[in-house]
PDB file of C-alpha atoms and ligand atoms in Angstrom:
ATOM      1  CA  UNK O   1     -20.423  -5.614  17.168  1.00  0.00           C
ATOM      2  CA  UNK O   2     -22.100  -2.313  17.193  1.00  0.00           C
ATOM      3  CA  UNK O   3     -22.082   0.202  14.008  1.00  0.00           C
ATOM      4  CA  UNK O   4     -22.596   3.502  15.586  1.00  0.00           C
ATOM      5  CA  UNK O   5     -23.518   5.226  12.055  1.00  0.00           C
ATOM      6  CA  UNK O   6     -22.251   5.729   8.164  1.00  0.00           C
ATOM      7  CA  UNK O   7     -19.319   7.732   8.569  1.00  0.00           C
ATOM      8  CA  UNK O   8     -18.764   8.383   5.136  1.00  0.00           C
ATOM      9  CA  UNK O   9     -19.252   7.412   1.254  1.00  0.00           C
ATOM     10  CA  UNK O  10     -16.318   6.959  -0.485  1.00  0.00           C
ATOM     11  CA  UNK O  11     -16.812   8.559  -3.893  1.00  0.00           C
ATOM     12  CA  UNK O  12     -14.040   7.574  -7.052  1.00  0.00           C
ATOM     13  CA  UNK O  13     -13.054  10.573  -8.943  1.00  0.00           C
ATOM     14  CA  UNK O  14     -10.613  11.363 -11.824  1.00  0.00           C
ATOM     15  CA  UNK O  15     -10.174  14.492 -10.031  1.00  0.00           C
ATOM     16  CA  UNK O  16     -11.051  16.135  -6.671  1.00  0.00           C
ATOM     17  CA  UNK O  17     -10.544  20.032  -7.750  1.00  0.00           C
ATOM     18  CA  UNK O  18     -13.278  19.235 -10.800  1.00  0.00           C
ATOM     19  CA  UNK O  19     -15.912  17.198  -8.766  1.00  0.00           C
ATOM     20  CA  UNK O  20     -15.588  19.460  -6.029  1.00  0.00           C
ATOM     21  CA  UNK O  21     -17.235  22.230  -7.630  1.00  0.00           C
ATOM     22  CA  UNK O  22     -20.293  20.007  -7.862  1.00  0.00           C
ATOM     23  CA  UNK O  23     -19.988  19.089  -3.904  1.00  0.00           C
ATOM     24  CA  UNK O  24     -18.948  22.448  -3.109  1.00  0.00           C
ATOM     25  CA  UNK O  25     -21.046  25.015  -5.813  1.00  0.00           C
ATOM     26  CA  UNK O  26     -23.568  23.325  -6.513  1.00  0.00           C
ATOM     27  CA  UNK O  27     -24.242  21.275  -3.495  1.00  0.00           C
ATOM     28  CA  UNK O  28     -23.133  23.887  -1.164  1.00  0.00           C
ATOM     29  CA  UNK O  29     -21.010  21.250   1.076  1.00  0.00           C
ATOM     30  CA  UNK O  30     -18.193  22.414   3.154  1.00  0.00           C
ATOM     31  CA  UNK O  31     -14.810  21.394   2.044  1.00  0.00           C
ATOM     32  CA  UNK O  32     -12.758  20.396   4.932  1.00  0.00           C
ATOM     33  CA  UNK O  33      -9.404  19.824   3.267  1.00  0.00           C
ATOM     34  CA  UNK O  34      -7.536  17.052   1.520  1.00  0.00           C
ATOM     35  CA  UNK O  35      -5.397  14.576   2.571  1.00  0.00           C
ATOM     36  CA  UNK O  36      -2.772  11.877   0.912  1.00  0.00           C
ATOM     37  CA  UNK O  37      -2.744   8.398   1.998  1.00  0.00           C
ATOM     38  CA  UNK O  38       0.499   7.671   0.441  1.00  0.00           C
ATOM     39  CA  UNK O  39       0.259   3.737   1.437  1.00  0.00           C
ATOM     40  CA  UNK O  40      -3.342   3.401  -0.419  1.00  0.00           C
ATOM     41  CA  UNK O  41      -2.097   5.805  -3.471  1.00  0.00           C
ATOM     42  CA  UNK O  42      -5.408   7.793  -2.910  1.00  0.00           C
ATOM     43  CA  UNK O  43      -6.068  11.622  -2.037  1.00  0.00           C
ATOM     44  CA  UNK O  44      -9.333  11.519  -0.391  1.00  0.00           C
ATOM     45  CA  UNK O  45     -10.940  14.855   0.512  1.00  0.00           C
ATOM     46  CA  UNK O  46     -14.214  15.367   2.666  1.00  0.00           C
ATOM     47  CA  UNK O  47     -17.642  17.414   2.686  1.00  0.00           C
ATOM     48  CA  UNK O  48     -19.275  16.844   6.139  1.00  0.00           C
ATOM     49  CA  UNK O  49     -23.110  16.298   5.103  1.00  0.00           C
ATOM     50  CA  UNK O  50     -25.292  15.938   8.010  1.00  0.00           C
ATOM     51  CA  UNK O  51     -24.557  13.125  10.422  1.00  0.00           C
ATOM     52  CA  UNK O  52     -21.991  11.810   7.868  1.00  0.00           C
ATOM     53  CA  UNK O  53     -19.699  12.872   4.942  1.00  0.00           C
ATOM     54  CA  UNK O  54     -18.866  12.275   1.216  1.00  0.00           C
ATOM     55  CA  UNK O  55     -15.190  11.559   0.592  1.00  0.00           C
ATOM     56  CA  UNK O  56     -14.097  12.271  -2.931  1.00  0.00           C
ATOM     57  CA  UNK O  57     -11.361   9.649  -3.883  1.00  0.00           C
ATOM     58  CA  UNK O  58      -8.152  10.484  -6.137  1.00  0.00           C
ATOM     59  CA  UNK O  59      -5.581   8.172  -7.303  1.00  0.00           C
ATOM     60  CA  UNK O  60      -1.953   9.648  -6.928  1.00  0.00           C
ATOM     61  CA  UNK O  61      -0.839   7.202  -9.596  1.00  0.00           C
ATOM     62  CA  UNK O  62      -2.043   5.031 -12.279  1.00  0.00           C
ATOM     63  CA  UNK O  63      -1.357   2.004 -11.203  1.00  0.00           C
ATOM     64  CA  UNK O  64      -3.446   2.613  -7.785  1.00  0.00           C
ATOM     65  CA  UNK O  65      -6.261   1.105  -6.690  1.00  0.00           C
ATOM     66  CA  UNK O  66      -8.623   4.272  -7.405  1.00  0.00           C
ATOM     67  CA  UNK O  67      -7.726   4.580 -10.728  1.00  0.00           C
ATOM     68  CA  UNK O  68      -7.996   0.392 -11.097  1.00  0.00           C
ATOM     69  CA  UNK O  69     -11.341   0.896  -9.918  1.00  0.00           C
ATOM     70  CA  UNK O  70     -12.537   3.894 -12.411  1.00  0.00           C
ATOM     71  CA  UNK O  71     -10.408   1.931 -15.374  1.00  0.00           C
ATOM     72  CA  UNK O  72     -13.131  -1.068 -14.717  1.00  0.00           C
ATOM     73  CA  UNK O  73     -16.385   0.911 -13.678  1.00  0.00           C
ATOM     74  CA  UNK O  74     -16.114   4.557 -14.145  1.00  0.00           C
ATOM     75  CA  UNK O  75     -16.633   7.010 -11.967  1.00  0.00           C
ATOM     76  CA  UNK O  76     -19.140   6.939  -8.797  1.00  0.00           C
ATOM     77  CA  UNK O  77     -19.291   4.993  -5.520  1.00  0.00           C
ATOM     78  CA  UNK O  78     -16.330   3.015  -4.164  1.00  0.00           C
ATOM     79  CA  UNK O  79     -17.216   2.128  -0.724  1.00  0.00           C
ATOM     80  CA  UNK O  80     -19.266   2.646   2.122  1.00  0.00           C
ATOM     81  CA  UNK O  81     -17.887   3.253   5.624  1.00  0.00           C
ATOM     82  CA  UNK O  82     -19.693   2.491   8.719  1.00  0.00           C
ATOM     83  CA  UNK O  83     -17.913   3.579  12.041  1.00  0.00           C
ATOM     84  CA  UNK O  84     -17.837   1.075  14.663  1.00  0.00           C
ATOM     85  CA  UNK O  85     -17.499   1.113  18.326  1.00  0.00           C
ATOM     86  CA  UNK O  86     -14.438  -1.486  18.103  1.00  0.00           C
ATOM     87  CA  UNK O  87     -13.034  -2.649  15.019  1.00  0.00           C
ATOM     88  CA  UNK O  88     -10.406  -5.491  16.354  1.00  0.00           C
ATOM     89  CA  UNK O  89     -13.753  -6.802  18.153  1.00  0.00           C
ATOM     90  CA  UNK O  90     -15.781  -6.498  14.757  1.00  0.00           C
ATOM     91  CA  UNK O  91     -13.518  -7.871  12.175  1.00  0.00           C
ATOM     92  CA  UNK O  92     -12.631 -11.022  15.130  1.00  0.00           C
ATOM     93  CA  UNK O  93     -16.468 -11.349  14.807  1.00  0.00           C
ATOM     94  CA  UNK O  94     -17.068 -11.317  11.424  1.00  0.00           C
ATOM     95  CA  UNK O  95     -14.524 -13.509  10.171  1.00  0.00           C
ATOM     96  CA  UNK O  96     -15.978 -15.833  13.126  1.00  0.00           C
ATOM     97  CA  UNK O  97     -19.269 -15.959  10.785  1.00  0.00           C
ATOM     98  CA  UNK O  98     -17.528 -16.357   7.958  1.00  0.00           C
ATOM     99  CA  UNK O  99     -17.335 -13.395   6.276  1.00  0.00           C
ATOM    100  CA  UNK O 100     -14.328 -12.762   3.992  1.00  0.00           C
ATOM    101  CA  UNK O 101     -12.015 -10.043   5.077  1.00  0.00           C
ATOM    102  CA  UNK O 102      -9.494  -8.115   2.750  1.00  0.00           C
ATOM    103  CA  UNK O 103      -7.978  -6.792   6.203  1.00  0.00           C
ATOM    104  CA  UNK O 104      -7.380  -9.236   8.933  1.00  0.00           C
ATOM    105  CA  UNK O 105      -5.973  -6.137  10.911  1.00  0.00           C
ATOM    106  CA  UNK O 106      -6.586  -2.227  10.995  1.00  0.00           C
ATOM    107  CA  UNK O 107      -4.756  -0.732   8.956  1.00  0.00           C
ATOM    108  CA  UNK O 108      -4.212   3.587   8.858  1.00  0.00           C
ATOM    109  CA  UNK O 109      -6.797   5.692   6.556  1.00  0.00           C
ATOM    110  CA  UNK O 110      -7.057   9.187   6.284  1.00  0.00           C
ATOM    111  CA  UNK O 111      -7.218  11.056   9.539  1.00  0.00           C
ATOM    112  CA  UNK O 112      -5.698   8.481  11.498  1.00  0.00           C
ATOM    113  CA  UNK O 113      -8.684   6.530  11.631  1.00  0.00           C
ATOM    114  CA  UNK O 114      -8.253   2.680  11.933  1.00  0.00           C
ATOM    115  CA  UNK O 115     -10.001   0.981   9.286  1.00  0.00           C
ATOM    116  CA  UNK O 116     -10.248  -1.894   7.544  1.00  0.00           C
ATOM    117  CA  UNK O 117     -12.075  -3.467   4.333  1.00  0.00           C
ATOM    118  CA  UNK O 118     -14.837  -6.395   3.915  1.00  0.00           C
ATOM    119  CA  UNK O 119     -14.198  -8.630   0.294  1.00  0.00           C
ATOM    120  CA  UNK O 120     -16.818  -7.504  -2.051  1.00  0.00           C
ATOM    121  CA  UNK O 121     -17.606 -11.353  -2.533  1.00  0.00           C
ATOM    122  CA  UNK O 122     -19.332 -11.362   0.960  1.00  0.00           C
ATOM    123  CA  UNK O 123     -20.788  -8.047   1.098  1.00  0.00           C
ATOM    124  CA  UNK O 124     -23.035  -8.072  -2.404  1.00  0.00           C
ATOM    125  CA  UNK O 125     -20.240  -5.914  -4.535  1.00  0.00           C
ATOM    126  CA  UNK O 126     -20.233  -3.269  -2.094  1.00  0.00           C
ATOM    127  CA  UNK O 127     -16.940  -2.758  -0.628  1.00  0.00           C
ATOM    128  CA  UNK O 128     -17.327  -2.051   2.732  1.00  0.00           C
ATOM    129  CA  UNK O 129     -15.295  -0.380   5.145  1.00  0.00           C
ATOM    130  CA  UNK O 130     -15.249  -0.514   8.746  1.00  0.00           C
ATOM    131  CA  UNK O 131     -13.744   2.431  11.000  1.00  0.00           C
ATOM    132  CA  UNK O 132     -13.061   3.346  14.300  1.00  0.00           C
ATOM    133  CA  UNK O 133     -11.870   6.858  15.139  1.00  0.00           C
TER     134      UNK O 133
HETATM  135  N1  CMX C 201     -15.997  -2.118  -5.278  1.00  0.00           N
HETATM  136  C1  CMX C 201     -16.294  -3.404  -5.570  1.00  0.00           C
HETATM  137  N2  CMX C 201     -15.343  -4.371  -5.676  1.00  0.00           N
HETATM  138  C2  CMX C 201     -14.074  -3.993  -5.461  1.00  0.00           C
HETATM  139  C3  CMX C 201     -13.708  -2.678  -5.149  1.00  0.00           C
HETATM  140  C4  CMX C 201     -14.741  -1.717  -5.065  1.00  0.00           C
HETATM  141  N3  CMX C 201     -14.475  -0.463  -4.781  1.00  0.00           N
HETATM  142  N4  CMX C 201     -12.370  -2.617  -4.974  1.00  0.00           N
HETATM  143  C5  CMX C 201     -11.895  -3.855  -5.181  1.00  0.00           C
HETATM  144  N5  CMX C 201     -12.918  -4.683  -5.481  1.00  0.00           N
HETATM  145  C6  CMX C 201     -12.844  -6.121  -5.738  1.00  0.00           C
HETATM  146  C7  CMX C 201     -11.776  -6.489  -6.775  1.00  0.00           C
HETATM  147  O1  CMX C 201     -12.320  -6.465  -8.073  1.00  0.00           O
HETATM  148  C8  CMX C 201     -11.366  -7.885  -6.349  1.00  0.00           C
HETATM  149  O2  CMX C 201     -12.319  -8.819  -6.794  1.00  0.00           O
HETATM  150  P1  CMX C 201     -11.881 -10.283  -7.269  1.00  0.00           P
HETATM  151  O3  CMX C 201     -11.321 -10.952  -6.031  1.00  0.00           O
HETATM  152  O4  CMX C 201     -13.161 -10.875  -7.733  1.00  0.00           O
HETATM  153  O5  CMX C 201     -10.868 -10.052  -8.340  1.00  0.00           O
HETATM  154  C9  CMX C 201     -11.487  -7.826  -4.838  1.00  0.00           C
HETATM  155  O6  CMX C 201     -12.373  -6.752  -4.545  1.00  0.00           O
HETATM  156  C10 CMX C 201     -10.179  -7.582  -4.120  1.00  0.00           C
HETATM  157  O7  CMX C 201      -9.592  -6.434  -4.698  1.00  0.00           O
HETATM  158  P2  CMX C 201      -8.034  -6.330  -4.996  1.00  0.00           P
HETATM  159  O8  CMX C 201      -7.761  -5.006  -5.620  1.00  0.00           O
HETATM  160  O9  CMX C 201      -7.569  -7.552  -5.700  1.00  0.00           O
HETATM  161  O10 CMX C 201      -7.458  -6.431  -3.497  1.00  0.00           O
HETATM  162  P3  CMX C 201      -6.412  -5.570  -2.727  1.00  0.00           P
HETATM  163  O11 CMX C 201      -6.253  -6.247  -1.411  1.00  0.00           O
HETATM  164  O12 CMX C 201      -5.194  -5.331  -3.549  1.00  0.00           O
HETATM  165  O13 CMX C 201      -7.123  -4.155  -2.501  1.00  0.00           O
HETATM  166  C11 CMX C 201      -8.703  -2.597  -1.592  1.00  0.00           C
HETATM  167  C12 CMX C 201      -8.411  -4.054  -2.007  1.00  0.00           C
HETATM  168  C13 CMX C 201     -10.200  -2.518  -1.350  1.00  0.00           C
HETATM  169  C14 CMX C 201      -7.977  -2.255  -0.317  1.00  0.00           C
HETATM  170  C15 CMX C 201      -8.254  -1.639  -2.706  1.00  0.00           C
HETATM  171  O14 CMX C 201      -8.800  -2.057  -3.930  1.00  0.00           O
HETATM  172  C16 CMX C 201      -8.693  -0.202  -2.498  1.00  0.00           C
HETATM  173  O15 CMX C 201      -9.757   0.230  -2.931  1.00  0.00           O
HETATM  174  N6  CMX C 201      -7.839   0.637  -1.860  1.00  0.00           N
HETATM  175  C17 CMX C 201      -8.067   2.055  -1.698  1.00  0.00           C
HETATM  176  C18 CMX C 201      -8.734   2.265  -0.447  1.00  0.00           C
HETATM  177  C19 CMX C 201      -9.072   3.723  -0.216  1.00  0.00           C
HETATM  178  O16 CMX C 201     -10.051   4.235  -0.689  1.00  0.00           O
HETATM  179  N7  CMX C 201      -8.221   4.405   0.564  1.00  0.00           N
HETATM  180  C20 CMX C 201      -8.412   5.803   0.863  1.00  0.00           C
HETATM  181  C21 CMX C 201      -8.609   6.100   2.347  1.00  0.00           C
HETATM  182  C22 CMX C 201      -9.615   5.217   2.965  1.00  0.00           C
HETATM  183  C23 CMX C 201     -10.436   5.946   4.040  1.00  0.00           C
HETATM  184  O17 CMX C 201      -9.858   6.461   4.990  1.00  0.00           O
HETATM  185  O18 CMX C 201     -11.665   5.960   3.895  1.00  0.00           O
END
């Protein structure tokens, strides 16, 4: 498999339109917009930084995984995302090694990327995400 960078840090917020003064004011980050994943329950909304971007994360409801995630650790970082050339061909290889997948398949994430989720278990507590768009 080849990673072809760190496309983006996932970042779990209680809400976008306060922490993106920080990313945005402060930090002087372009906003690029937001968008819903209704399927994942999570508004995600992205500040290009360099080569790769922060994506503030949002829960739409309280029972989502976002806001399971800040009920049990607070705020801060929910997942790294590495871009890969071709994620069928990665996650085939991985689970080959035994690594634990949460996603056997792609699955949709915002912008129409294909994407799909390592288990913490077998990635040191890091979620990891792995996308191809
Ligand atoms: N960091 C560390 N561990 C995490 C974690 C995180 N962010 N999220 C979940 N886990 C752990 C859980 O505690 C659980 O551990 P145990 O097995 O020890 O209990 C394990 O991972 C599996 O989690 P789960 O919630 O039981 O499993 P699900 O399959 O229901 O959901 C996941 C897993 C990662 C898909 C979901 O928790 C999630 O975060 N969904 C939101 C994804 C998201 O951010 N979507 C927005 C768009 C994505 C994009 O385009 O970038």
């Amino acid at each position: 498999m080849k990673i072809l960078k760190v496309d983006h840090i996932g970042i779990a917020v209680k809400s976008i339109d306060e922490a993106r003064k920080l990313y945005e004011q402060l930090l002087g980050l372009h906003y690029e917009g937001s968008e819903t994943v209704e399927e994942q329950k999570t508004t995600t909304a992205f500040f290009p930084a360099g080569d790769t971007e922060v994506e503030l994360l949002e829960s739409t409801s309280p029972d989502g995984p976002v806001a399971k995630f800040i009920e049990k650790k607070g705020e801060g970082i929910h997942h790294i995302a590495f871009r890969v050339e071709n994620l069928e061909e990665a996650l085939e290889e991985l689970k080959k090694q035994g690594v634990r997948l949460i996603d056997e398949k792609p699955r949709i994430g915002a912008g129409g990327a294909k994407i799909a989720f390592l288990h913490p278990k077998s990635t040191f507590g890091v979620l990891v995400e792995l996308c191809e768009r």
